Short mmCIF file of C-alpha atoms in Angstrom, two decimals:
data_model
loop_
_atom_site.label_atom_id
_atom_site.label_comp_id
_atom_site.label_asym_id
_atom_site.label_seq_id
_atom_site.Cartn_x
_atom_site.Cartn_y
_atom_site.Cartn_z
CA MET P 1 16.29 -12.06 12.62
CA LEU P 2 15.90 -12.04 8.70
CA PRO P 3 14.46 -8.92 7.91
CA LEU P 4 11.84 -8.64 5.33
CA ILE P 5 12.15 -5.55 3.17
CA VAL P 6 8.98 -4.06 2.80
CA VAL P 7 8.89 -0.42 1.53
CA GLN P 8 12.36 0.95 -0.16
CA PRO P 9 12.78 4.31 -1.48
CA VAL P 10 13.83 4.68 -5.16
CA THR P 11 15.28 8.10 -5.66
CA HIS P 12 14.05 8.88 -8.98
CA THR P 13 12.32 12.00 -10.69
CA ILE P 14 8.64 11.99 -10.11
CA PRO P 15 8.60 15.58 -11.44
CA VAL P 16 5.78 18.24 -12.30
CA ALA P 17 6.47 18.30 -16.06
CA CYS P 18 7.83 21.37 -17.98
CA GLU P 19 5.98 22.17 -21.20
CA ASP P 20 7.05 20.57 -24.64
CA ALA P 21 3.66 19.49 -26.43
CA ARG P 22 5.63 17.48 -28.37
CA ASN P 23 6.89 15.13 -25.76
CA THR P 24 4.25 15.54 -23.38
CA ALA P 25 0.72 13.65 -22.95
CA VAL P 26 -2.29 13.58 -20.87
CA LEU P 27 -3.26 10.13 -19.26
CA VAL P 28 -6.99 10.29 -18.50
CA PHE P 29 -8.29 7.66 -16.11
CA GLY P 30 -12.20 6.48 -16.36
CA ASP P 31 -14.59 9.26 -17.84
CA ARG P 32 -12.94 12.29 -16.57
CA PRO P 33 -12.75 15.64 -18.41
CA VAL P 34 -9.61 16.86 -19.54
CA LEU P 35 -9.13 20.19 -17.54
CA ARG P 36 -8.68 23.19 -19.71
CA PRO P 37 -4.79 23.85 -19.17
CA LEU P 38 -4.32 20.55 -20.67
CA ASN P 39 -5.87 21.44 -24.18
CA GLY P 40 -3.48 20.97 -27.43
CA LEU P 41 -1.98 18.08 -25.72
CA PRO P 42 -2.32 14.54 -26.78
CA VAL P 43 -4.82 13.02 -24.68
CA LEU P 44 -4.90 8.91 -23.72
CA ARG P 45 -7.60 7.44 -22.09
CA ILE P 46 -6.18 4.67 -20.10
CA ASP P 47 -8.43 1.36 -19.28
CA GLY P 48 -5.62 -0.67 -18.02
CA PRO P 49 -1.78 -1.31 -17.41
CA ALA P 50 -1.26 -1.93 -21.19
CA ASP P 51 -2.46 1.59 -21.95
CA VAL P 52 0.15 3.16 -19.66
CA ASP P 53 2.66 1.05 -21.23
CA ALA P 54 1.77 2.02 -24.53
CA ALA P 55 2.25 5.56 -23.85
CA ILE P 56 5.76 4.91 -21.95
CA GLY P 57 7.48 4.76 -24.97
CA LYS P 58 5.89 7.70 -26.87
CA PHE P 59 6.36 10.49 -24.62
CA ARG P 60 8.76 11.89 -22.13
CA ARG P 61 6.23 13.36 -19.93
CA LEU P 62 2.74 12.21 -18.84
CA VAL P 63 0.28 14.16 -16.89
CA VAL P 64 -2.03 11.98 -14.58
CA VAL P 65 -5.49 12.96 -14.59
CA GLY P 66 -7.46 10.53 -12.31
CA GLU P 67 -6.94 10.06 -8.45
CA ASP P 68 -3.79 8.76 -6.12
CA ALA P 69 -4.49 5.46 -7.25
CA ASP P 70 -4.33 5.76 -10.66
CA LEU P 71 -1.16 8.30 -10.14
CA ALA P 72 0.29 5.04 -8.26
CA THR P 73 -0.73 2.80 -11.20
CA VAL P 74 1.28 4.97 -13.97
CA LEU P 75 4.62 5.19 -11.55
CA ALA P 76 4.59 1.32 -10.77
CA ARG P 77 4.25 0.64 -14.55
CA LEU P 78 7.35 3.24 -15.01
CA LEU P 79 9.31 1.28 -12.43
CA ARG P 80 8.58 -1.84 -13.87
CA ALA P 81 9.57 -0.72 -17.24
CA ASP P 82 12.92 1.12 -15.78
CA ARG P 83 12.00 4.37 -17.13
CA LEU P 84 11.52 6.49 -13.95
CA GLY P 85 13.40 9.35 -16.29
CA ILE P 86 9.86 9.86 -17.75
CA GLU P 87 8.74 13.45 -16.04
CA ILE P 88 5.01 13.14 -14.26
CA GLY P 89 2.58 15.79 -13.76
CA TYR P 90 -0.43 15.06 -11.51
CA ALA P 91 -4.01 16.84 -12.13
CA PRO P 92 -6.56 15.56 -9.69
CA ARG P 93 -9.80 17.06 -9.87
CA ARG P 94 -9.82 17.31 -5.98
CA ARG P 95 -6.91 17.55 -3.31
CA SER P 96 -5.88 13.94 -1.82
CA ALA P 97 -3.35 12.57 0.57
CA ALA P 98 -0.77 12.63 -2.33
CA THR P 99 -1.44 16.13 -3.10
CA ARG P 100 -0.74 17.17 0.64
CA ILE P 101 2.34 14.94 0.85
CA TYR P 102 3.72 16.32 -2.06
CA ARG P 103 2.33 19.79 -1.88
CA LEU P 104 0.62 19.69 -5.18
CA ARG P 105 -2.35 21.85 -6.21
CA ALA P 106 -5.71 19.95 -7.44
CA GLY P 107 -7.99 21.25 -10.59
CA ARG P 108 -7.20 24.12 -12.98
CA ARG P 109 -4.16 24.93 -10.84
CA ALA P 110 -2.65 21.47 -10.82
CA ALA P 111 -3.11 21.36 -14.55
CA ARG P 112 -1.62 24.65 -15.36
CA ARG P 113 1.40 23.35 -12.75
CA ALA P 114 1.76 20.02 -14.34
CA ARG P 115 1.92 21.17 -17.88
CA ARG P 116 4.19 24.32 -17.33
CA GLY P 117 6.02 23.55 -13.97
CA ARG P 118 9.67 22.74 -13.09
CA ALA P 119 10.74 18.99 -12.63
CA ARG P 120 11.37 18.07 -9.09
CA LEU P 121 12.97 15.14 -7.54
CA MET P 122 10.96 13.02 -5.31
CA PRO P 123 11.62 9.73 -3.78
CA LEU P 124 9.48 6.72 -4.96
CA ILE P 125 8.00 4.43 -2.39
CA ARG P 126 7.53 0.67 -3.50
CA ASP P 127 6.49 -2.10 -1.19
CA GLU P 128 7.96 -5.91 -2.05
CA THR P 129 5.60 -6.61 -4.84
CA GLY P 130 6.53 -3.45 -6.83
CA ALA P 131 3.28 -1.60 -6.05
CA VAL P 132 3.93 2.02 -5.50
CA ILE P 133 2.58 3.94 -2.63
CA VAL P 134 1.56 7.29 -3.37
CA GLY P 135 -0.67 8.59 -0.49
CA GLY P 136 -0.10 6.12 2.31
CA ALA P 137 -0.93 2.52 2.94
CA LEU P 138 -2.08 0.62 6.09
CA TRP P 139 -0.25 -2.42 6.85
CA ARG P 140 -2.00 -5.32 8.69
CA GLY P 141 -1.68 -8.92 9.73
CA ALA P 142 -2.87 -11.39 7.40
CA ASP P 143 -5.43 -12.64 9.95
CA GLY P 144 -5.75 -9.92 12.54
CA PRO P 145 -3.21 -8.13 14.27
CA LEU P 146 0.61 -8.04 13.38
CA HIS P 147 2.82 -9.77 15.49
CA GLY P 148 6.43 -9.55 15.82
CA GLU P 149 8.59 -6.82 15.60
CA ALA P 150 9.23 -4.10 12.81
CA VAL P 151 12.38 -2.17 12.58
CA VAL P 152 12.96 1.31 10.63
CA ASP P 153 16.62 1.55 9.82
CA ASP P 154 17.84 1.23 13.05
CA THR P 155 14.52 2.05 15.20
CA THR P 156 12.14 -0.44 16.85
CA LEU P 157 8.72 0.73 15.30
CA PHE P 158 6.92 -1.88 17.36
CA ASP P 159 7.58 -5.10 19.09
CA GLY P 160 4.65 -7.47 19.96
CA ASP P 161 0.95 -7.09 18.58
CA VAL P 162 -0.56 -4.13 16.78
CA ALA P 163 -3.81 -3.54 14.99
CA GLY P 164 -1.61 -2.00 12.10
CA VAL P 165 1.00 0.35 10.97
CA ARG P 166 0.37 3.41 8.48
CA VAL P 167 3.04 4.01 6.33
CA GLU P 168 3.43 7.38 4.33
CA PRO P 169 5.42 8.54 1.74
CA THR P 170 7.25 12.05 2.35
CA ALA P 171 8.50 14.21 -0.16
CA ALA P 172 12.11 14.48 1.30
CA LEU P 173 14.68 11.75 1.61
CA PRO P 174 14.54 9.53 2.86
CA GLY P 175 11.29 9.07 1.75
CA LEU P 176 9.26 6.97 4.27
CA ARG P 177 7.62 7.47 7.77
CA ALA P 178 5.35 5.30 9.81
CA ALA P 179 2.65 6.01 12.63
CA CYS P 180 5.19 6.62 15.45
CA TRP P 181 6.74 8.91 12.63
CA VAL P 182 10.06 7.02 12.84
CA VAL P 183 11.91 8.47 9.38
CA GLY P 184 13.94 5.81 7.33
CA ARG P 185 15.05 4.32 4.09
CA VAL P 186 13.74 0.72 4.70
CA VAL P 187 11.02 -0.76 6.84
CA GLY P 188 11.94 -4.58 8.14
CA TRP P 189 9.87 -7.11 9.91
CA PRO P 190 10.44 -10.87 9.82
CA GLY P 191 7.13 -11.93 10.88
CA GLY P 192 4.50 -13.85 8.58
CA PRO P 193 3.61 -12.30 5.34
CA PRO P 194 1.53 -9.01 5.90
CA SER P 195 -1.51 -7.68 4.11
CA TRP P 196 -1.41 -4.03 2.52
CA VAL P 197 -4.49 -1.82 2.34
CA ALA P 198 -3.00 0.83 -0.47
CA PRO P 199 -5.81 3.22 -1.79
CA GLY P 200 -2.93 4.88 -3.63
#
């Protein structure tokens, strides 16, 4: 059996940024308003990955105003650019899967914490394509159920057919858990190419 490494933790900083207005920028996705606690910081409107790439070289701290998928986009661009030392704050309007997992606030309280909070080291979860998972993902077969055997480190997650597997990051190392909540570093599955459904 040759394992396919599907999800692997990368232990780099995904912190809540400390305040330093000269080195901090706000990345606003879509037409969302800038939350009041972030006033006075440079604001960059993000329409695509190239806009994120432009911000990476200029600032040491970025505050993401958007949804879980937007946070995942920023982290994936940092991963690809090998710039995971940049601090990331997250200020979504409402609670989400990522705020629950990483124990973050939402709205103005999130914006205050993203601007003035202390950085924390978090695991970063990515799939085999380099996409980052921050809120969770559903692992499904390409044309129906998953068939085969999936292994989390040394524990069998499933053997046979299953409808799918929900994979979630965790705030603590090793950084990954799956539906039967087997904690590990790497999930391997020797079957054909799976299809990922990842909102963020």
